[in-house]
PDB file of C-alpha atoms in Angstrom:
ATOM      1  CA  MET K 206    -105.535  30.940-128.184  1.00 42.00           C
ATOM      2  CA  ALA K 207    -102.446  29.591-129.856  1.00 43.00           C
ATOM      3  CA  GLY K 208    -100.390  32.453-131.187  1.00 40.00           C
ATOM      4  CA  GLU K 209    -102.335  35.119-129.585  1.00 39.00           C
ATOM      5  CA  PHE K 210     -99.810  36.047-126.736  1.00 36.00           C
ATOM      6  CA  GLY K 211     -97.442  38.338-128.556  1.00 39.00           C
ATOM      7  CA  GLY K 212     -94.091  37.000-129.095  1.00 42.00           C
ATOM      8  CA  VAL K 213     -94.680  33.777-127.345  1.00 47.00           C
ATOM      9  CA  GLU K 214     -93.954  30.880-129.569  1.00 51.00           C
ATOM     10  CA  THR K 215     -96.663  28.324-129.565  1.00 51.00           C
ATOM     11  CA  ARG K 216     -96.794  24.618-130.806  1.00 56.00           C
ATOM     12  CA  GLU K 217     -98.914  21.745-130.172  1.00 56.00           C
ATOM     13  CA  VAL K 218     -97.258  18.792-128.753  1.00 55.00           C
ATOM     14  CA  MET K 219     -98.299  15.629-130.560  1.00 46.00           C
ATOM     15  CA  GLY K 220     -96.210  12.413-129.818  1.00 48.00           C
ATOM     16  CA  ASP K 221     -92.421  13.303-129.812  1.00 47.00           C
ATOM     17  CA  PHE K 222     -91.778  16.916-128.692  1.00 41.00           C
ATOM     18  CA  ASP K 223     -90.116  19.571-130.927  1.00 40.00           C
ATOM     19  CA  ARG K 224     -86.694  19.929-129.194  1.00 38.00           C
ATOM     20  CA  GLU K 225     -85.895  23.373-130.797  1.00 35.00           C
ATOM     21  CA  PHE K 226     -85.683  26.054-128.035  1.00 34.00           C
ATOM     22  CA  VAL K 227     -86.024  29.709-129.031  1.00 35.00           C
ATOM     23  CA  GLY K 228     -83.714  32.504-127.710  1.00 36.00           C
ATOM     24  CA  GLU K 229     -80.617  32.637-125.641  1.00 38.00           C
ATOM     25  CA  ARG K 230     -80.698  30.417-122.458  1.00 41.00           C
ATOM     26  CA  ARG K 231     -80.102  32.182-119.081  1.00 42.00           C
ATOM     27  CA  PRO K 232     -78.642  30.312-116.199  1.00 44.00           C
ATOM     28  CA  ARG K 233     -80.624  30.798-113.008  1.00 50.00           C
ATOM     29  CA  ARG K 234     -81.031  29.309-109.570  1.00 47.00           C
ATOM     30  CA  PRO K 235     -83.845  26.942-108.527  1.00 49.00           C
ATOM     31  CA  TRP K 236     -87.034  28.103-106.740  1.00 45.00           C
ATOM     32  CA  LEU K 237     -86.942  31.847-107.969  1.00 45.00           C
ATOM     33  CA  TRP K 238     -89.952  30.755-109.806  1.00 46.00           C
ATOM     34  CA  ALA K 239     -91.982  30.299-106.616  1.00 47.00           C
ATOM     35  CA  LEU K 240     -91.260  33.756-105.489  1.00 43.00           C
ATOM     36  CA  GLY K 241     -91.953  35.715-108.575  1.00 49.00           C
ATOM     37  CA  GLY K 242     -94.950  33.722-109.813  1.00 50.00           C
ATOM     38  CA  VAL K 243     -97.037  34.649-106.761  1.00 46.00           C
ATOM     39  CA  VAL K 244     -96.597  38.431-107.348  1.00 46.00           C
ATOM     40  CA  THR K 245     -97.224  38.000-110.992  1.00 50.00           C
ATOM     41  CA  ALA K 246    -100.325  35.765-110.613  1.00 48.00           C
ATOM     42  CA  SER K 247    -102.059  38.126-108.257  1.00 50.00           C
ATOM     43  CA  ALA K 248    -101.871  41.052-110.493  1.00 51.00           C
ATOM     44  CA  LEU K 249    -103.006  38.987-113.524  1.00 51.00           C
ATOM     45  CA  TRP K 250    -105.857  37.575-111.410  1.00 48.00           C
ATOM     46  CA  ALA K 251    -106.988  41.040-110.675  1.00 49.00           C
ATOM     47  CA  ALA K 252    -107.008  41.919-114.321  1.00 50.00           C
ATOM     48  CA  ALA K 253    -108.692  38.718-115.385  1.00 49.00           C
ATOM     49  CA  VAL K 254    -111.579  39.257-112.993  1.00 50.00           C
ATOM     50  CA  PHE K 255    -111.794  42.827-114.372  1.00 48.00           C
ATOM     51  CA  LEU K 256    -112.020  41.592-117.951  1.00 48.00           C
ATOM     52  CA  TYR K 257    -114.072  38.413-117.654  1.00 45.00           C
ATOM     53  CA  GLY K 258    -115.841  38.821-114.272  1.00 49.00           C
ATOM     54  CA  ALA K 259    -115.664  36.432-111.423  1.00 47.00           C
ATOM     55  CA  GLY K 260    -119.086  35.117-112.146  1.00 49.00           C
ATOM     56  CA  ASP K 261    -121.471  33.436-109.588  1.00 58.00           C
ATOM     57  CA  ARG K 262    -121.227  29.851-111.041  1.00 77.00           C
ATOM     58  CA  LYS K 263    -119.096  27.579-108.972  1.00 88.00           C
ATOM     59  CA  PRO K 264    -116.533  25.558-110.949  1.00 94.00           C
ATOM     60  CA  ASP K 265    -116.898  21.895-111.603  1.00 94.00           C
ATOM     61  CA  MET K 266    -114.329  20.282-109.283  1.00 95.00           C
ATOM     62  CA  HIS K 267    -114.302  17.007-111.115  1.00 95.00           C
ATOM     63  CA  GLY K 268    -113.687  15.132-107.916  1.00 95.00           C
ATOM     64  CA  TYR K 269    -110.537  16.721-106.890  1.00 96.00           C
ATOM     65  CA  GLN K 270    -109.965  16.907-103.186  1.00 95.00           C
ATOM     66  CA  LEU K 271    -107.116  18.221-101.137  1.00 94.00           C
ATOM     67  CA  GLY K 272    -107.907  16.671 -97.696  1.00 87.00           C
ATOM     68  CA  GLN K 273    -104.258  16.066 -96.914  1.00 87.00           C
ATOM     69  CA  ASP K 274    -100.631  16.700 -98.204  1.00 89.00           C
ATOM     70  CA  PRO K 275    -100.272  14.467-101.265  1.00 91.00           C
ATOM     71  CA  CYS K 276     -96.505  15.224-101.672  1.00 91.00           C
ATOM     72  CA  PRO K 277     -94.964  12.554 -99.351  1.00 89.00           C
ATOM     73  CA  SER K 278     -96.777   9.826-101.467  1.00 89.00           C
ATOM     74  CA  LEU K 279     -96.154  11.050-105.011  1.00 92.00           C
ATOM     75  CA  GLN K 280     -94.105   8.449-106.660  1.00 91.00           C
ATOM     76  CA  LEU K 281     -92.943  10.302-109.889  1.00 96.00           C
ATOM     77  CA  LYS K 282     -92.558   6.883-111.556  1.00 96.00           C
ATOM     78  CA  SER K 283     -91.934   7.987-115.136  1.00 98.00           C
ATOM     79  CA  ILE K 284     -89.587  10.785-114.079  1.00 97.00           C
ATOM     80  CA  GLY K 285     -87.817   8.429-111.860  1.00 95.00           C
ATOM     81  CA  ALA K 286     -87.305   5.957-114.526  1.00 96.00           C
ATOM     82  CA  ALA K 287     -86.162   8.542-117.037  1.00 95.00           C
ATOM     83  CA  ILE K 288     -83.827  10.514-114.830  1.00 94.00           C
ATOM     84  CA  ALA K 289     -83.578   9.261-111.065  1.00 93.00           C
ATOM     85  CA  PRO K 290     -86.058   8.355-108.373  1.00 94.00           C
ATOM     86  CA  ARG K 291     -87.184  10.742-105.814  1.00 93.00           C
ATOM     87  CA  GLU K 292     -84.679  11.341-102.887  1.00 89.00           C
ATOM     88  CA  SER K 293     -86.208   9.248 -99.898  1.00 82.00           C
ATOM     89  CA  THR K 294     -83.814  10.614 -97.241  1.00 78.00           C
ATOM     90  CA  THR K 295     -84.548  14.348 -97.865  1.00 76.00           C
ATOM     91  CA  LYS K 296     -87.719  15.836 -96.311  1.00 74.00           C
ATOM     92  CA  VAL K 297     -90.124  17.307 -98.734  1.00 78.00           C
ATOM     93  CA  GLU K 298     -90.998  21.035 -98.221  1.00 74.00           C
ATOM     94  CA  SER K 299     -94.655  21.537 -98.694  1.00 81.00           C
ATOM     95  CA  GLY K 300     -97.353  23.683 -97.467  1.00 83.00           C
ATOM     96  CA  LEU K 301    -101.187  22.887 -97.372  1.00 90.00           C
ATOM     97  CA  LEU K 302    -103.888  25.366 -97.425  1.00 93.00           C
ATOM     98  CA  ASN K 303    -107.459  24.326 -96.705  1.00 93.00           C
ATOM     99  CA  HIS K 304    -109.916  27.343 -97.092  1.00 94.00           C
ATOM    100  CA  ALA K 305    -113.645  27.885 -97.883  1.00 94.00           C
ATOM    101  CA  VAL K 306    -112.772  29.284-101.414  1.00 95.00           C
ATOM    102  CA  LEU K 307    -109.332  27.649-102.138  1.00 96.00           C
ATOM    103  CA  ASP K 308    -107.392  24.497-101.134  1.00 96.00           C
ATOM    104  CA  GLN K 309    -103.744  24.685-102.353  1.00 96.00           C
ATOM    105  CA  ILE K 310    -100.544  22.725-101.946  1.00 95.00           C
ATOM    106  CA  GLN K 311     -96.965  23.444-103.180  1.00 94.00           C
ATOM    107  CA  CYS K 312     -94.076  21.017-102.708  1.00 93.00           C
ATOM    108  CA  PHE K 313     -90.532  20.519-103.934  1.00 92.00           C
ATOM    109  CA  ILE K 314     -89.180  17.105-104.461  1.00 93.00           C
ATOM    110  CA  PRO K 315     -85.497  16.595-104.967  1.00 93.00           C
ATOM    111  CA  LEU K 316     -84.561  13.513-107.112  1.00 94.00           C
ATOM    112  CA  ARG K 317     -81.771  11.156-106.096  1.00 89.00           C
ATOM    113  CA  SER K 318     -78.375  12.708-106.558  1.00 80.00           C
ATOM    114  CA  ARG K 319     -76.443  11.231-109.404  1.00 66.00           C
ATOM    115  CA  ALA K 320     -73.322  12.782-108.293  1.00 53.00           C
ATOM    116  CA  GLY K 321     -71.376   9.711-107.797  1.00 46.00           C
ATOM    117  CA  ALA K 322     -71.863   8.563-111.437  1.00 47.00           C
ATOM    118  CA  GLU K 323     -71.758  11.997-113.062  1.00 52.00           C
ATOM    119  CA  ARG K 324     -69.553  14.153-111.052  1.00 52.00           C
ATOM    120  CA  SER K 325     -66.756  15.693-113.326  1.00 52.00           C
ATOM    121  CA  GLY K 326     -63.115  15.769-112.299  1.00 56.00           C
ATOM    122  CA  ASN K 327     -63.382  19.296-111.296  1.00 66.00           C
ATOM    123  CA  GLY K 328     -66.304  18.667-108.644  1.00 75.00           C
ATOM    124  CA  TRP K 329     -69.278  19.701-110.761  1.00 81.00           C
ATOM    125  CA  SER K 330     -72.464  17.773-111.195  1.00 84.00           C
ATOM    126  CA  ILE K 331     -76.113  18.172-112.430  1.00 89.00           C
ATOM    127  CA  GLU K 332     -78.983  17.670-110.043  1.00 91.00           C
ATOM    128  CA  TYR K 333     -82.783  17.590-110.556  1.00 94.00           C
ATOM    129  CA  THR K 334     -85.840  18.531-108.630  1.00 94.00           C
ATOM    130  CA  VAL K 335     -89.570  18.565-109.274  1.00 96.00           C
ATOM    131  CA  GLY K 336     -91.988  21.251-108.141  1.00 95.00           C
ATOM    132  CA  ILE K 337     -95.723  20.437-107.736  1.00 96.00           C
ATOM    133  CA  THR K 338     -98.447  23.006-107.311  1.00 96.00           C
ATOM    134  CA  VAL K 339    -102.078  22.057-106.995  1.00 97.00           C
ATOM    135  CA  ALA K 340    -104.740  24.803-106.559  1.00 97.00           C
ATOM    136  CA  LEU K 341    -108.441  24.039-106.205  1.00 97.00           C
ATOM    137  CA  HIS K 342    -110.738  26.991-106.836  1.00 97.00           C
ATOM    138  CA  LYS K 343    -113.985  26.069-105.248  1.00 95.00           C
ATOM    139  CA  LYS K 344    -115.884  29.320-105.623  1.00 95.00           C
ATOM    140  CA  THR K 345    -114.475  31.082-108.750  1.00 95.00           C
ATOM    141  CA  ASP K 346    -113.534  29.778-112.164  1.00 96.00           C
ATOM    142  CA  PRO K 347    -109.817  29.948-112.786  1.00 97.00           C
ATOM    143  CA  GLY K 348    -110.160  29.635-116.567  1.00 95.00           C
ATOM    144  CA  ALA K 349    -109.584  33.357-117.347  1.00 95.00           C
ATOM    145  CA  GLU K 350    -106.440  33.512-115.155  1.00 94.00           C
ATOM    146  CA  PHE K 351    -105.170  30.378-116.669  1.00 96.00           C
ATOM    147  CA  GLU K 352    -105.357  31.776-120.123  1.00 93.00           C
ATOM    148  CA  ALA K 353    -103.847  35.134-119.017  1.00 91.00           C
ATOM    149  CA  ARG K 354    -100.947  33.398-117.659  1.00 90.00           C
ATOM    150  CA  ARG K 355     -99.993  31.442-120.780  1.00 87.00           C
ATOM    151  CA  GLY K 356     -96.929  33.391-121.631  1.00 81.00           C
ATOM    152  CA  VAL K 357     -96.039  34.511-118.095  1.00 87.00           C
ATOM    153  CA  THR K 358     -92.896  33.150-116.488  1.00 82.00           C
ATOM    154  CA  ASP K 359     -91.369  33.743-112.806  1.00 79.00           C
ATOM    155  CA  LEU K 360     -89.601  36.769-114.545  1.00 77.00           C
ATOM    156  CA  GLY K 361     -92.595  38.145-116.103  1.00 83.00           C
ATOM    157  CA  VAL K 362     -93.867  37.990-119.665  1.00 84.00           C
ATOM    158  CA  ASP K 363     -91.036  36.518-121.736  1.00 80.00           C
ATOM    159  CA  PRO K 364     -91.110  37.144-125.496  1.00 80.00           C
ATOM    160  CA  GLU K 365     -88.709  34.274-125.951  1.00 80.00           C
ATOM    161  CA  ALA K 366     -90.591  31.713-123.947  1.00 81.00           C
ATOM    162  CA  LYS K 367     -91.666  28.496-125.874  1.00 88.00           C
ATOM    163  CA  LEU K 368     -95.319  27.434-125.600  1.00 91.00           C
ATOM    164  CA  GLU K 369     -96.455  23.780-126.470  1.00 94.00           C
ATOM    165  CA  ILE K 370    -100.134  22.881-126.333  1.00 96.00           C
ATOM    166  CA  VAL K 371    -100.740  19.387-124.798  1.00 97.00           C
ATOM    167  CA  PRO K 372    -103.867  17.667-126.205  1.00 96.00           C
ATOM    168  CA  GLU K 373    -105.935  15.304-124.316  1.00 96.00           C
ATOM    169  CA  LEU K 374    -105.059  16.455-120.818  1.00 98.00           C
ATOM    170  CA  GLY K 375    -107.594  18.038-118.614  1.00 97.00           C
ATOM    171  CA  ASP K 376    -109.588  20.803-120.136  1.00 97.00           C
ATOM    172  CA  LYS K 377    -106.606  22.729-121.315  1.00 97.00           C
ATOM    173  CA  ALA K 378    -102.878  21.919-121.003  1.00 98.00           C
ATOM    174  CA  TYR K 379     -99.626  23.470-122.027  1.00 97.00           C
ATOM    175  CA  LEU K 380     -95.826  23.116-121.505  1.00 96.00           C
ATOM    176  CA  LEU K 381     -93.839  26.318-121.096  1.00 92.00           C
ATOM    177  CA  THR K 382     -90.181  26.545-121.295  1.00 88.00           C
ATOM    178  CA  TRP K 383     -88.339  29.981-120.921  1.00 80.00           C
ATOM    179  CA  ASP K 384     -85.132  29.357-119.202  1.00 74.00           C
ATOM    180  CA  GLU K 385     -82.272  26.942-119.256  1.00 76.00           C
ATOM    181  CA  GLY K 386     -83.017  24.118-117.058  1.00 85.00           C
ATOM    182  CA  ASP K 387     -86.669  24.587-116.459  1.00 90.00           C
ATOM    183  CA  SER K 388     -89.741  22.978-118.024  1.00 93.00           C
ATOM    184  CA  GLU K 389     -93.300  23.461-116.683  1.00 95.00           C
ATOM    185  CA  LEU K 390     -96.557  21.551-117.445  1.00 97.00           C
ATOM    186  CA  ARG K 391     -99.597  23.559-116.570  1.00 97.00           C
ATOM    187  CA  VAL K 392    -103.156  21.823-116.651  1.00 98.00           C
ATOM    188  CA  LEU K 393    -106.746  23.225-116.054  1.00 98.00           C
ATOM    189  CA  GLU K 394    -109.412  21.129-115.349  1.00 98.00           C
ATOM    190  CA  GLY K 395    -112.688  22.655-114.110  1.00 97.00           C
ATOM    191  CA  GLY K 396    -111.723  24.484-110.845  1.00 97.00           C
ATOM    192  CA  ALA K 397    -108.375  22.752-110.691  1.00 98.00           C
ATOM    193  CA  VAL K 398    -105.089  24.250-111.819  1.00 98.00           C
ATOM    194  CA  LEU K 399    -101.999  21.777-111.705  1.00 98.00           C
ATOM    195  CA  THR K 400     -98.453  22.352-112.374  1.00 97.00           C
ATOM    196  CA  LEU K 401     -95.522  20.262-112.574  1.00 98.00           C
ATOM    197  CA  ARG K 402     -92.057  21.757-112.938  1.00 96.00           C
ATOM    198  CA  LEU K 403     -88.841  19.794-113.725  1.00 96.00           C
ATOM    199  CA  SER K 404     -85.599  21.754-113.002  1.00 94.00           C
ATOM    200  CA  ALA K 405     -82.025  20.884-113.397  1.00 92.00           C
ATOM    201  CA  PHE K 406     -79.030  22.951-111.984  1.00 90.00           C
ATOM    202  CA  THR K 407     -75.476  22.422-111.458  1.00 87.00           C
ATOM    203  CA  VAL K 408     -73.983  21.815-108.069  1.00 84.00           C
ATOM    204  CA  HIS K 409     -70.099  22.165-107.257  1.00 78.00           C
ATOM    205  CA  GLN K 410     -68.781  20.074-104.353  1.00 74.00           C
ATOM    206  CA  SER K 411     -66.395  22.348-102.413  1.00 65.00           C
ATOM    207  CA  ASP K 412     -62.795  20.997-102.022  1.00 58.00           C
ATOM    208  CA  ASP K 413     -59.326  22.454-101.708  1.00 57.00           C
ATOM    209  CA  ARG K 414     -59.328  23.838-105.161  1.00 54.00           C
ATOM    210  CA  SER K 415     -59.642  27.588-105.891  1.00 52.00           C
ATOM    211  CA  GLU K 416     -62.551  29.039-107.779  1.00 52.00           C
ATOM    212  CA  ASP K 417     -60.333  29.263-110.900  1.00 56.00           C
ATOM    213  CA  GLU K 418     -59.307  25.502-110.748  1.00 60.00           C
ATOM    214  CA  ALA K 419     -62.936  24.587-110.433  1.00 60.00           C
ATOM    215  CA  GLY K 420     -63.597  26.176-113.752  1.00 67.00           C
ATOM    216  CA  ASP K 421     -67.109  26.592-115.289  1.00 72.00           C
ATOM    217  CA  GLY K 422     -69.934  24.017-114.563  1.00 74.00           C
ATOM    218  CA  PRO K 423     -71.189  21.705-117.072  1.00 81.00           C
ATOM    219  CA  ASP K 424     -73.817  22.619-119.554  1.00 85.00           C
ATOM    220  CA  ILE K 425     -77.471  22.345-118.251  1.00 87.00           C
ATOM    221  CA  PRO K 426     -79.145  19.336-120.317  1.00 88.00           C
ATOM    222  CA  ASP K 427     -82.048  19.724-122.734  1.00 89.00           C
ATOM    223  CA  LEU K 428     -85.073  18.599-120.855  1.00 91.00           C
ATOM    224  CA  ALA K 429     -87.176  18.057-123.800  1.00 91.00           C
ATOM    225  CA  PRO K 430     -86.563  14.252-123.683  1.00 93.00           C
ATOM    226  CA  TYR K 431     -88.289  14.150-120.232  1.00 95.00           C
ATOM    227  CA  GLN K 432     -91.471  15.928-121.211  1.00 94.00           C
ATOM    228  CA  SER K 433     -93.257  12.889-121.910  1.00 96.00           C
ATOM    229  CA  ALA K 434     -92.471  11.541-118.373  1.00 98.00           C
ATOM    230  CA  MET K 435     -93.698  14.802-116.977  1.00 98.00           C
ATOM    231  CA  ILE K 436     -97.011  14.264-118.694  1.00 98.00           C
ATOM    232  CA  SER K 437     -97.324  10.705-117.489  1.00 98.00           C
ATOM    233  CA  ASP K 438     -96.501  11.857-113.764  1.00 98.00           C
ATOM    234  CA  MET K 439     -99.066  14.562-114.101  1.00 98.00           C
ATOM    235  CA  ARG K 440    -101.812  12.062-115.211  1.00 97.00           C
ATOM    236  CA  ASP K 441    -100.954  10.040-112.074  1.00 96.00           C
ATOM    237  CA  LEU K 442    -101.077  12.997-109.897  1.00 97.00           C
ATOM    238  CA  MET K 443    -104.522  14.182-111.276  1.00 97.00           C
ATOM    239  CA  SER K 444    -105.914  10.563-110.932  1.00 96.00           C
ATOM    240  CA  SER K 445    -104.621  10.425-107.281  1.00 95.00           C
ATOM    241  CA  LEU K 446    -106.344  13.565-106.252  1.00 96.00           C
ATOM    242  CA  LYS K 447    -109.884  12.551-107.550  1.00 93.00           C
ATOM    243  CA  GLN K 448    -112.329  10.927-105.160  1.00 72.00           C
TER     244      GLN K 448
END
């Protein structure tokens, strides 16, 4: 499917990642993706069913189970080593759905603040968070929807998005980067669709300074160096969900 999604740049990820990003970066706030993605995915799912048919054959679940919320026990060892460990004092926001046709979990995990070491003199710092989504489609094959969403971001179809295929991970996997401070790894394996999203954003600690004195925040770092860690932690997540 590489190159068939008009305007979306596609590369295959082999070893070190190509760190060249396409298009102008646009700052944004975290968690907007969780809102826009639901609406877009619903529309694309309807289109995919129309084009490909839902089919009567149940997808292979490959042993995946979501009997309980996995988010509290996720270690994120590779991302923790590369950036910072997960924040242990903050409650993880998550929601587990168990249904006859779909089991799903979504959670947001903040990493430990590095503000003490990295806060600039004007009060700005860079923080990181990880978003995890696991959807187990027990009745219908999600493959058509997975393909349809290859070039879709939380803001819709972005012609400037960068798509990199990740080999030897599930049935199909790719990294999608479309905005400054966000990189998302998406994996399809049978009826399971898993995503791991790493986000970086700026935070300003309010003080007695005026807004003008605070100045502009620091540049959001390139997340390409952390993509190998994302893949490693995704493998750990996939293994932990198989019985």
